[in-house]
Tab-separated table of C-alpha atoms and ligand atoms in Angstrom:
chain	number	residue	atom	x	y	z
A	1	UNK	CA	-171.543	61.510	107.252
A	2	UNK	CA	-168.620	62.274	104.896
A	3	UNK	CA	-165.223	63.110	106.344
A	4	UNK	CA	-164.252	65.050	103.224
A	5	UNK	CA	-163.401	68.671	103.803
A	6	UNK	CA	-162.553	71.758	101.787
A	7	UNK	CA	-160.255	74.510	102.971
A	8	UNK	CA	-160.628	78.103	101.943
A	9	UNK	CA	-158.066	80.772	102.559
A	10	UNK	CA	-160.071	83.957	103.063
A	11	UNK	CA	-158.914	87.186	104.658
A	12	UNK	CA	-155.581	85.563	105.517
A	13	UNK	CA	-157.307	82.822	107.470
A	14	UNK	CA	-157.741	79.133	106.630
A	15	UNK	CA	-161.302	78.000	107.079
A	16	UNK	CA	-162.250	74.340	106.873
A	17	UNK	CA	-165.674	73.401	105.633
A	18	UNK	CA	-167.462	70.072	105.465
A	19	UNK	CA	-167.999	68.479	102.071
A	20	UNK	CA	-171.274	66.621	101.650
A	21	UNK	CA	-171.948	63.855	99.140
A	22	UNK	CA	-175.272	62.962	97.569
A	23	UNK	CA	-176.218	59.569	96.147
A	24	UNK	CA	-174.811	60.587	92.756
A	25	UNK	CA	-173.636	63.880	91.300
A	26	UNK	CA	-171.093	66.465	92.426
A	27	UNK	CA	-170.258	66.905	96.110
A	28	UNK	CA	-171.165	70.200	97.746
A	29	UNK	CA	-169.135	72.378	100.076
A	30	UNK	CA	-171.217	73.302	103.090
A	31	UNK	CA	-170.616	77.031	103.435
A	32	UNK	CA	-173.315	77.746	106.004
A	33	UNK	CA	-170.816	78.831	108.656
A	34	UNK	CA	-168.602	80.701	106.216
A	35	UNK	CA	-169.889	84.164	107.030
A	36	UNK	CA	-169.490	83.554	110.757
A	37	UNK	CA	-165.929	82.263	110.197
A	38	UNK	CA	-164.688	84.763	107.601
A	39	UNK	CA	-167.067	87.739	107.573
A	40	UNK	CA	-167.504	87.140	103.820
A	41	UNK	CA	-170.400	85.946	101.689
A	42	UNK	CA	-170.165	83.840	98.553
A	43	UNK	CA	-171.238	85.496	95.306
A	44	UNK	CA	-173.208	83.462	92.770
A	45	UNK	CA	-175.905	85.370	90.884
A	46	UNK	CA	-177.891	82.918	88.745
A	47	UNK	CA	-176.942	80.135	91.197
A	48	UNK	CA	-174.616	78.496	88.680
A	49	UNK	CA	-172.552	76.856	91.449
A	50	UNK	CA	-174.935	76.881	94.382
A	51	UNK	CA	-177.062	74.009	95.666
A	52	UNK	CA	-180.006	75.540	97.491
A	53	UNK	CA	-181.415	72.408	99.139
A	54	UNK	CA	-181.253	68.648	99.645
A	55	UNK	CA	-183.653	66.887	97.320
A	56	UNK	CA	-184.446	63.223	96.669
A	57	UNK	CA	-186.900	63.790	93.824
A	58	UNK	CA	-185.067	64.401	90.546
A	59	UNK	CA	-181.485	64.048	89.348
A	60	UNK	CA	-179.942	65.631	86.247
A	61	UNK	CA	-176.490	65.041	84.780
A	62	UNK	CA	-176.318	67.669	82.067
A	63	UNK	CA	-172.998	66.501	80.635
A	64	UNK	CA	-174.255	62.967	80.106
A	65	UNK	CA	-177.824	63.944	79.180
A	66	UNK	CA	-179.354	62.053	82.108
A	67	UNK	CA	-182.659	62.855	83.823
A	68	UNK	CA	-183.944	60.578	86.577
A	69	UNK	CA	-187.108	60.778	88.679
A	70	UNK	CA	-186.814	58.697	91.849
A	71	UNK	CA	-183.864	57.025	90.074
A	72	UNK	CA	-185.880	56.017	87.000
A	73	UNK	CA	-184.618	57.317	83.600
A	74	UNK	CA	-187.015	59.734	81.917
A	75	UNK	CA	-186.918	57.742	78.658
A	76	UNK	CA	-188.251	54.636	80.429
A	77	UNK	CA	-190.920	56.600	82.248
A	78	UNK	CA	-192.043	58.361	79.058
A	79	UNK	CA	-192.188	55.090	77.115
A	80	UNK	CA	-193.721	52.791	79.725
A	81	UNK	CA	-195.381	54.832	82.442
A	82	UNK	CA	-198.248	57.327	82.668
A	83	UNK	CA	-198.478	60.863	83.985
A	84	UNK	CA	-200.537	59.695	86.971
A	85	UNK	CA	-197.915	57.086	87.843
A	86	UNK	CA	-195.059	59.585	87.489
A	87	UNK	CA	-197.029	62.053	89.629
A	88	UNK	CA	-197.319	59.422	92.361
A	89	UNK	CA	-193.594	58.738	92.051
A	90	UNK	CA	-192.691	62.411	92.397
A	91	UNK	CA	-194.959	62.866	95.403
A	92	UNK	CA	-194.063	59.623	97.203
A	93	UNK	CA	-190.578	58.681	96.026
A	94	UNK	CA	-191.643	55.201	94.856
A	95	UNK	CA	-193.681	53.836	91.979
A	96	UNK	CA	-197.182	52.834	93.104
A	97	UNK	CA	-198.497	49.288	93.211
A	98	UNK	CA	-201.588	48.563	91.124
A	99	UNK	CA	-204.046	49.306	93.940
A	100	UNK	CA	-202.126	52.418	95.016
A	101	UNK	CA	-202.167	53.759	91.470
A	102	UNK	CA	-205.899	53.119	91.101
A	103	UNK	CA	-206.541	54.795	94.436
A	104	UNK	CA	-204.350	57.802	93.588
A	105	UNK	CA	-205.965	58.244	90.146
A	106	UNK	CA	-209.415	58.025	91.720
A	107	UNK	CA	-208.502	60.615	94.363
A	108	UNK	CA	-207.189	63.018	91.734
A	109	UNK	CA	-210.275	62.558	89.566
A	110	UNK	CA	-212.508	63.413	92.562
A	111	UNK	CA	-210.925	66.864	92.798
A	112	UNK	CA	-211.222	67.952	89.161
A	113	UNK	CA	-214.172	70.345	89.549
A	114	UNK	CA	-213.716	74.009	90.399
A	115	UNK	CA	-215.860	75.882	92.876
A	116	UNK	CA	-218.657	77.356	90.737
A	117	UNK	CA	-217.907	80.843	92.026
A	118	UNK	CA	-214.334	80.458	90.832
A	119	UNK	CA	-215.642	79.815	87.306
A	120	UNK	CA	-217.117	83.303	87.460
A	121	UNK	CA	-213.645	84.779	87.844
A	122	UNK	CA	-213.021	84.057	84.191
A	123	UNK	CA	-215.661	86.506	83.081
A	124	UNK	CA	-213.696	89.302	84.733
A	125	UNK	CA	-210.831	88.803	82.278
A	126	UNK	CA	-210.700	90.308	78.807
A	127	UNK	CA	-211.449	87.775	76.071
A	128	UNK	CA	-207.931	88.179	74.693
A	129	UNK	CA	-206.242	87.631	78.080
A	130	UNK	CA	-203.197	85.364	77.837
A	131	UNK	CA	-204.007	81.972	79.418
A	132	UNK	CA	-201.008	82.394	81.716
A	133	UNK	CA	-202.447	85.664	83.061
A	134	UNK	CA	-205.647	83.779	83.854
A	135	UNK	CA	-203.735	80.865	85.373
A	136	UNK	CA	-201.767	83.169	87.708
A	137	UNK	CA	-204.978	84.818	88.885
A	138	UNK	CA	-207.206	81.768	89.214
A	139	UNK	CA	-204.608	79.517	90.874
A	140	UNK	CA	-203.750	82.267	93.367
A	141	UNK	CA	-207.480	82.658	94.065
A	142	UNK	CA	-207.815	78.952	94.971
A	143	UNK	CA	-206.439	79.855	98.415
A	144	UNK	CA	-209.604	81.865	99.024
A	145	UNK	CA	-211.757	78.789	98.355
A	146	UNK	CA	-209.922	75.985	100.110
A	147	UNK	CA	-209.187	77.253	103.627
A	148	UNK	CA	-209.689	73.737	104.898
A	149	UNK	CA	-206.360	72.620	103.411
A	150	UNK	CA	-204.014	75.546	103.959
A	151	UNK	CA	-202.474	74.604	107.316
A	152	UNK	CA	-199.026	73.861	105.937
A	153	UNK	CA	-197.843	72.334	109.230
A	154	UNK	CA	-200.386	69.537	108.807
A	155	UNK	CA	-199.210	66.796	106.392
A	156	UNK	CA	-202.814	65.844	105.617
A	157	UNK	CA	-203.630	69.413	104.607
A	158	UNK	CA	-200.519	69.477	102.444
A	159	UNK	CA	-201.555	66.250	100.763
A	160	UNK	CA	-205.095	67.457	100.071
A	161	UNK	CA	-203.827	70.772	98.675
A	162	UNK	CA	-201.360	68.925	96.460
A	163	UNK	CA	-204.099	66.682	95.108
A	164	UNK	CA	-206.392	69.642	94.555
A	165	UNK	CA	-203.762	71.532	92.610
A	166	UNK	CA	-202.824	68.574	90.382
A	167	UNK	CA	-206.482	67.761	89.766
A	168	UNK	CA	-207.766	71.270	89.120
A	169	UNK	CA	-204.973	72.497	86.858
A	170	UNK	CA	-206.379	70.843	83.681
A	171	UNK	CA	-209.823	72.301	84.428
A	172	UNK	CA	-208.314	75.749	84.991
A	173	UNK	CA	-206.168	75.634	81.827
A	174	UNK	CA	-208.963	74.275	79.619
A	175	UNK	CA	-211.386	76.924	80.921
A	176	UNK	CA	-208.833	79.657	80.100
A	177	UNK	CA	-208.759	78.367	76.518
A	178	UNK	CA	-212.538	78.026	76.222
A	179	UNK	CA	-213.022	81.538	77.514
A	180	UNK	CA	-210.564	82.951	74.961
A	181	UNK	CA	-212.472	81.421	72.034
A	182	UNK	CA	-215.924	82.203	73.407
A	183	UNK	CA	-217.054	78.606	73.841
A	184	UNK	CA	-218.865	77.298	76.932
A	185	UNK	CA	-216.769	75.723	79.654
A	186	UNK	CA	-216.767	71.938	79.497
A	187	UNK	CA	-216.998	70.331	82.926
A	188	UNK	CA	-214.726	67.416	83.829
A	189	UNK	CA	-215.642	63.822	83.040
A	190	UNK	CA	-214.070	61.672	85.726
A	191	UNK	CA	-214.536	58.478	83.753
A	192	UNK	CA	-211.726	59.623	81.440
A	193	UNK	CA	-208.005	59.534	82.129
A	194	UNK	CA	-206.313	62.662	83.486
A	195	UNK	CA	-205.091	63.559	80.002
A	196	UNK	CA	-208.191	62.366	78.134
A	197	UNK	CA	-210.331	64.516	80.405
A	198	UNK	CA	-208.139	67.537	79.682
A	199	UNK	CA	-208.409	66.967	75.919
A	200	UNK	CA	-212.195	66.762	76.192
A	201	UNK	CA	-212.453	69.895	78.345
A	202	UNK	CA	-210.253	71.720	75.808
A	203	UNK	CA	-211.550	70.515	72.455
A	204	UNK	CA	-214.995	69.125	73.278
A	205	UNK	CA	-218.237	71.107	73.111
A	206	UNK	CA	-221.452	70.390	75.033
A	207	UNK	CA	-223.347	69.941	71.759
A	208	UNK	CA	-221.342	66.935	70.581
A	209	UNK	CA	-219.867	63.750	71.930
A	210	UNK	CA	-216.088	63.982	72.113
A	211	UNK	CA	-214.023	60.921	71.275
A	212	UNK	CA	-210.551	60.961	72.785
A	213	UNK	CA	-207.966	59.954	70.144
A	214	UNK	CA	-205.755	57.412	71.977
A	215	UNK	CA	-202.601	58.378	70.043
A	216	UNK	CA	-203.082	62.041	70.915
A	217	UNK	CA	-203.933	61.117	74.514
A	218	UNK	CA	-200.741	59.054	74.800
A	219	UNK	CA	-198.639	61.792	73.160
A	220	UNK	CA	-199.962	64.499	75.457
A	221	UNK	CA	-199.588	62.272	78.507
A	222	UNK	CA	-195.949	61.801	77.488
A	223	UNK	CA	-195.474	65.548	77.122
A	224	UNK	CA	-196.864	65.934	80.640
A	225	UNK	CA	-194.398	63.299	81.910
A	226	UNK	CA	-191.494	65.072	80.196
A	227	UNK	CA	-192.415	68.358	81.870
A	228	UNK	CA	-193.404	67.012	85.292
A	229	UNK	CA	-190.244	68.016	87.159
A	230	UNK	CA	-186.748	69.279	86.445
A	231	UNK	CA	-185.190	69.747	89.911
A	232	UNK	CA	-184.249	73.265	91.025
A	233	UNK	CA	-185.108	75.254	87.875
A	234	UNK	CA	-186.254	78.886	88.077
A	235	UNK	CA	-189.976	78.275	88.661
A	236	UNK	CA	-189.396	75.450	91.161
A	237	UNK	CA	-186.930	77.609	93.069
A	238	UNK	CA	-189.557	80.362	93.015
A	239	UNK	CA	-192.127	77.986	94.522
A	240	UNK	CA	-189.648	76.915	97.203
A	241	UNK	CA	-188.664	80.494	98.014
A	242	UNK	CA	-192.290	81.622	98.223
A	243	UNK	CA	-193.130	78.573	100.337
A	244	UNK	CA	-190.173	79.109	102.660
A	245	UNK	CA	-192.025	82.022	104.260
A	246	UNK	CA	-194.928	79.751	105.130
A	247	UNK	CA	-197.184	80.987	102.304
A	248	UNK	CA	-200.041	78.653	101.385
A	249	UNK	CA	-199.473	76.198	98.509
A	250	UNK	CA	-201.955	77.827	96.122
A	251	UNK	CA	-200.133	81.156	96.436
A	252	UNK	CA	-196.768	79.407	95.988
A	253	UNK	CA	-197.852	77.628	92.808
A	254	UNK	CA	-199.246	80.910	91.443
A	255	UNK	CA	-195.736	82.351	91.992
A	256	UNK	CA	-194.245	79.395	90.091
A	257	UNK	CA	-196.644	79.987	87.203
A	258	UNK	CA	-195.595	83.643	87.051
A	259	UNK	CA	-191.932	82.649	86.828
A	260	UNK	CA	-192.579	79.956	84.231
A	261	UNK	CA	-194.281	82.485	81.974
A	262	UNK	CA	-190.942	84.080	80.995
A	263	UNK	CA	-189.618	83.333	77.481
A	264	UNK	CA	-186.281	82.058	78.816
A	265	UNK	CA	-188.125	79.351	80.758
A	266	UNK	CA	-191.557	78.147	79.675
A	267	UNK	CA	-191.949	80.243	76.554
A	268	UNK	CA	-189.241	78.662	74.384
A	269	UNK	CA	-191.383	76.033	72.629
A	270	UNK	CA	-193.562	78.781	71.192
A	271	UNK	CA	-190.427	80.540	69.890
A	272	UNK	CA	-189.091	77.280	68.410
A	273	UNK	CA	-192.313	76.626	66.511
A	274	UNK	CA	-192.395	80.204	65.195
A	275	UNK	CA	-188.810	79.806	64.000
A	276	UNK	CA	-189.536	76.516	62.202
A	277	UNK	CA	-192.553	78.092	60.512
A	278	UNK	CA	-190.483	81.094	59.494
A	279	UNK	CA	-187.814	78.820	57.968
A	280	UNK	CA	-190.676	77.147	56.122
A	281	UNK	CA	-188.793	74.847	53.726
A	282	UNK	CA	-185.611	72.753	54.107
A	283	UNK	CA	-183.722	74.746	51.430
A	284	UNK	CA	-183.734	77.816	53.749
A	285	UNK	CA	-182.089	75.952	56.647
A	286	UNK	CA	-178.443	76.728	55.740
A	287	UNK	CA	-179.249	80.451	55.751
A	288	UNK	CA	-180.671	80.237	59.288
A	289	UNK	CA	-177.752	78.137	60.522
A	290	UNK	CA	-175.375	80.777	59.221
A	291	UNK	CA	-177.412	83.454	60.993
A	292	UNK	CA	-177.274	81.505	64.282
A	293	UNK	CA	-173.470	81.337	63.992
A	294	UNK	CA	-173.051	85.009	63.123
A	295	UNK	CA	-171.869	86.942	66.209
A	296	UNK	CA	-173.367	90.142	64.791
A	297	UNK	CA	-176.805	88.632	64.363
A	298	UNK	CA	-178.894	88.214	67.554
A	299	UNK	CA	-180.742	85.237	65.988
A	300	UNK	CA	-180.382	81.935	67.884
A	301	UNK	CA	-181.683	78.518	66.974
A	302	UNK	CA	-184.647	78.326	69.316
A	303	UNK	CA	-185.021	74.932	70.990
A	304	UNK	CA	-181.260	74.474	70.878
A	305	UNK	CA	-178.895	74.725	73.831
A	306	UNK	CA	-179.579	74.422	77.546
A	307	UNK	CA	-178.054	75.791	80.728
A	308	UNK	CA	-177.656	72.329	82.220
A	309	UNK	CA	-177.632	69.878	79.291
A	310	UNK	CA	-174.391	69.945	77.355
A	311	UNK	CA	-175.498	66.795	75.552
A	312	UNK	CA	-178.734	65.660	73.890
A	313	UNK	CA	-181.635	66.610	76.184
A	314	UNK	CA	-183.076	63.138	76.920
A	315	UNK	CA	-186.563	64.606	76.714
A	316	UNK	CA	-185.949	65.752	73.117
A	317	UNK	CA	-185.297	62.152	72.008
A	318	UNK	CA	-188.745	61.088	73.229
A	319	UNK	CA	-190.334	64.178	71.707
A	320	UNK	CA	-188.917	63.460	68.259
A	321	UNK	CA	-190.453	59.972	68.259
A	322	UNK	CA	-193.761	61.345	69.533
A	323	UNK	CA	-194.015	63.912	66.703
A	324	UNK	CA	-193.803	61.099	64.194
A	325	UNK	CA	-196.614	59.151	65.909
A	326	UNK	CA	-198.915	62.159	66.181
A	327	UNK	CA	-198.333	63.287	62.598
A	328	UNK	CA	-199.066	59.774	61.304
A	329	UNK	CA	-202.186	59.358	63.437
A	330	UNK	CA	-203.619	62.773	62.584
A	331	UNK	CA	-202.386	62.564	58.966
A	332	UNK	CA	-200.604	65.879	59.385
A	333	UNK	CA	-198.525	66.856	56.369
A	334	UNK	CA	-197.106	70.050	57.821
A	335	UNK	CA	-193.576	70.592	56.370
A	336	UNK	CA	-192.501	71.990	59.745
A	337	UNK	CA	-191.530	68.497	60.984
A	338	UNK	CA	-189.306	67.865	57.966
A	339	UNK	CA	-187.706	71.270	58.551
A	340	UNK	CA	-187.117	70.352	62.213
A	341	UNK	CA	-185.531	66.972	61.382
A	342	UNK	CA	-183.231	68.427	58.744
A	343	UNK	CA	-182.338	71.453	60.840
A	344	UNK	CA	-181.373	69.166	63.703
A	345	UNK	CA	-179.230	66.988	61.389
A	346	UNK	CA	-177.428	69.967	59.863
A	347	UNK	CA	-176.821	71.705	63.188
A	348	UNK	CA	-175.523	68.555	64.863
A	349	UNK	CA	-172.933	68.066	62.122
A	350	UNK	CA	-171.802	71.692	62.178
A	351	UNK	CA	-168.544	72.426	64.102
A	352	UNK	CA	-170.076	75.540	65.737
A	353	UNK	CA	-172.810	73.522	67.447
A	354	UNK	CA	-170.492	70.593	68.184
A	355	UNK	CA	-167.857	72.782	69.862
A	356	UNK	CA	-170.396	74.723	71.922
A	357	UNK	CA	-172.235	71.513	72.861
A	358	UNK	CA	-175.536	72.818	71.557
A	359	UNK	CA	-178.144	70.077	71.198
A	360	UNK	CA	-181.921	70.138	70.720
A	361	UNK	CA	-183.762	70.647	73.999
A	362	UNK	CA	-187.264	69.531	74.986
A	363	UNK	CA	-188.783	72.615	73.374
A	364	UNK	CA	-187.461	71.917	69.893
A	365	UNK	CA	-190.213	69.401	69.122
A	366	UNK	CA	-192.892	70.007	71.758
A	367	UNK	CA	-194.363	73.066	69.995
A	368	UNK	CA	-194.638	71.084	66.753
A	369	UNK	CA	-196.636	68.350	68.498
A	370	UNK	CA	-198.870	70.682	70.493
A	371	UNK	CA	-199.696	72.663	67.376
A	372	UNK	CA	-200.520	69.459	65.436
A	373	UNK	CA	-202.889	68.449	68.258
A	374	UNK	CA	-204.648	71.788	67.855
A	375	UNK	CA	-203.360	73.952	70.718
A	376	UNK	CA	-202.741	77.616	69.901
A	377	UNK	CA	-199.248	78.825	70.787
A	378	UNK	CA	-200.597	80.886	73.699
A	379	UNK	CA	-201.596	77.629	75.416
A	380	UNK	CA	-198.122	76.062	75.238
A	381	UNK	CA	-196.847	77.582	78.470
A	382	UNK	CA	-200.155	76.898	80.205
A	383	UNK	CA	-199.709	73.204	79.361
A	384	UNK	CA	-196.200	73.327	80.763
A	385	UNK	CA	-197.593	74.839	83.997
A	386	UNK	CA	-200.251	72.147	84.182
A	387	UNK	CA	-197.651	69.373	83.929
A	388	UNK	CA	-195.062	71.039	86.177
A	389	UNK	CA	-197.582	71.535	88.996
A	390	UNK	CA	-196.891	68.046	90.345
A	391	UNK	CA	-193.140	68.774	90.417
A	392	UNK	CA	-193.771	72.086	92.151
A	393	UNK	CA	-195.983	70.574	94.842
A	394	UNK	CA	-193.613	67.628	95.361
A	395	UNK	CA	-190.676	70.011	95.837
A	396	UNK	CA	-192.723	72.329	98.056
A	397	UNK	CA	-193.799	69.392	100.209
A	398	UNK	CA	-190.237	68.129	100.480
A	399	UNK	CA	-189.105	71.555	101.637
A	400	UNK	CA	-191.855	71.953	104.257
A	401	UNK	CA	-191.214	68.428	105.559
A	402	UNK	CA	-187.511	69.193	106.097
A	403	UNK	CA	-187.039	69.913	109.830
A	404	UNK	CA	-184.059	72.168	109.028
A	405	UNK	CA	-186.102	74.306	106.645
A	406	UNK	CA	-185.497	78.062	106.928
A	407	UNK	CA	-186.905	81.064	105.135
A	408	UNK	CA	-184.944	81.638	101.911
A	409	UNK	CA	-182.947	84.819	102.211
A	410	UNK	CA	-180.002	85.377	99.821
A	411	UNK	CA	-177.340	87.953	100.670
A	412	UNK	CA	-175.938	90.609	98.335
A	413	UNK	CA	-172.871	92.561	97.339
A	414	UNK	CA	-173.982	96.117	98.036
A	415	UNK	CA	-172.816	98.614	95.382
A	416	UNK	CA	-174.922	101.692	96.264
A	417	UNK	CA	-173.800	104.815	98.140
A	418	UNK	CA	-172.254	104.434	101.587
A	419	UNK	CA	-174.091	106.105	104.485
A	420	UNK	CA	-174.646	109.849	103.947
A	421	UNK	CA	-176.737	112.561	105.569
A	422	UNK	CA	-180.149	113.518	104.295
A	423	UNK	CA	-180.250	116.885	102.480
A	424	UNK	CA	-183.552	118.855	102.583
A	425	UNK	CA	-185.114	119.284	99.141
A	426	UNK	CA	-184.492	123.080	98.929
A	427	UNK	CA	-180.760	122.493	99.510
A	428	UNK	CA	-180.289	119.823	96.784
B	501	ACO	N1	-178.135	79.177	68.802
B	501	ACO	C1	-176.893	79.678	68.503
B	501	ACO	N2	-175.923	79.872	69.409
B	501	ACO	C2	-176.198	79.563	70.687
B	501	ACO	C3	-177.454	79.027	71.091
B	501	ACO	C4	-178.439	78.837	70.089
B	501	ACO	N3	-179.641	78.350	70.414
B	501	ACO	N4	-177.452	78.801	72.426
B	501	ACO	C5	-176.228	79.174	72.872
B	501	ACO	N5	-175.480	79.619	71.822
B	501	ACO	C6	-174.084	80.065	71.896
B	501	ACO	C7	-173.994	81.447	72.523
B	501	ACO	O1	-174.021	82.461	71.534
B	501	ACO	C8	-172.679	81.390	73.248
B	501	ACO	O2	-171.660	81.588	72.282
B	501	ACO	P1	-170.271	82.326	72.709
B	501	ACO	O3	-169.654	81.406	73.723
B	501	ACO	O4	-169.519	82.420	71.426
B	501	ACO	O5	-170.676	83.641	73.287
B	501	ACO	C9	-172.582	79.927	73.721
B	501	ACO	O6	-173.410	79.190	72.799
B	501	ACO	C10	-173.096	79.713	75.154
B	501	ACO	O7	-174.402	80.289	75.259
B	501	ACO	P2	-175.013	80.922	76.594
B	501	ACO	O8	-176.204	81.738	76.239
B	501	ACO	O9	-173.920	81.581	77.361
B	501	ACO	O10	-175.433	79.613	77.377
B	501	ACO	P3	-176.488	79.509	78.558
B	501	ACO	O11	-176.250	78.210	79.202
B	501	ACO	O12	-176.472	80.721	79.416
B	501	ACO	O13	-177.891	79.554	77.780
B	501	ACO	C11	-179.915	78.955	76.742
B	501	ACO	C12	-178.736	78.482	77.614
B	501	ACO	C13	-180.537	80.248	77.316
B	501	ACO	C14	-181.009	77.884	76.766
B	501	ACO	C15	-179.417	79.196	75.301
B	501	ACO	O14	-178.840	78.016	74.777
B	501	ACO	C16	-180.522	79.693	74.364
B	501	ACO	O15	-180.776	80.911	74.313
B	501	ACO	N6	-181.201	78.778	73.605
B	501	ACO	C17	-182.315	79.141	72.788
B	501	ACO	C18	-183.575	79.292	73.654
B	501	ACO	C19	-184.126	77.979	74.132
B	501	ACO	O16	-184.265	77.026	73.378
B	501	ACO	N7	-184.496	77.929	75.428
B	501	ACO	C20	-185.120	76.725	76.021
B	501	ACO	C21	-184.312	76.163	77.118
B	501	ACO	S1	-185.064	74.659	77.705
B	501	ACO	C22	-186.257	75.121	78.842
B	501	ACO	O17	-186.235	76.181	79.393
B	501	ACO	C23	-187.384	74.159	79.158
């Protein structure tokens, strides 16, 4: 227990508040009794200075460009680990031993099928439905099928629900894609890896044998690792807030998917790829850099800048390397990668981007890779949701397991009319 304190002079009164320290990162001022002591709330729309919970899962230092899961740097995990192993780490706080990993992977693979009646939900959607619209609906509907694991007070139920969600998400996302292109659903093959199985369900057809390309499998697995968790971002906070009322995990994850859908969150890789395609050739880059710097032009370099990272997004470094591997393996000659590399070089040596600390973020290269693999842009956010599900369930579980957990209920600064008397309609 820290003996550090902070004193606030509010309403002519000095109020002393405890300061709490984490393992690393900034201290926090515990303001929980502030309203009782001062009659005032704090005001922080966008939560730029507010820690909403204790969490032992993920740590970010945006100034230094550091991202750790369970203390392990994301670069090391992306290079040396697998999505299943990182999932175990996020859920359990420690890397698994060999037997634990095998057991966990087996458990996840046993939950990959969807209830057959759930598959019929798809046919109720229009063919051109956005995969995220389908994901919101189908994931929310899981709660109607798995009553046996929705007692959130029971840790075993929570574990089973978490496994179900992680396991079924690839099946749900792949089926959304198959439905949109009019091909038959491909059922899971549990002999394949988590990512290999997803590739087969997405790109395979029942009429032909599908060979998983190991370079593509590795690249996509890495993309899943890079998106697995990012502490208290908008969608994770949405999951926690929804879960704080005691809602079942399937409903909470559906809420997270809805939040992720927004272009300021999960939709940026699609925008970055569109921008790179619009630039088209390296000779046009200077024109677009000038546009990004022009205050009177709303254009921004998509995939550049981040609310938290004021340094190179560590995930972007891994992505850049992965693009190279995928392009070489698939013999892709798309000029978009050359445009991306040169755009990055030019922007990073330009005083505007240096002064504003604008660096490539994870989305700058991920769209390029996903498109080379064959995913349409509409699937990009669905893939993000698939990978982030483990982070969402880990954070949800952590919240429910916290004995001090309360329903989330922000306060407000009211700016509407003060109390007034009702006026009948004929007198208004
Ligand atoms: N291109 C050009 N200028 C930019 C860019 C950019 N991509 N990003 C920020 N700036 C400028 C702003 O114009 C602003 O300039 P000013 O101080 O002269 O007004 C300054 O940098 C600060 O920008 P803010 O928007 O205030 O920074 P904030 O932290 O709120 O925004 C954000 C972060 C939304 C990510 C922003 O950098 C952006 O719009 N980037 C492009 C979209 C993008 O790539 N989003 C993906 C984020 S990663 C993810 O969600 C997984």
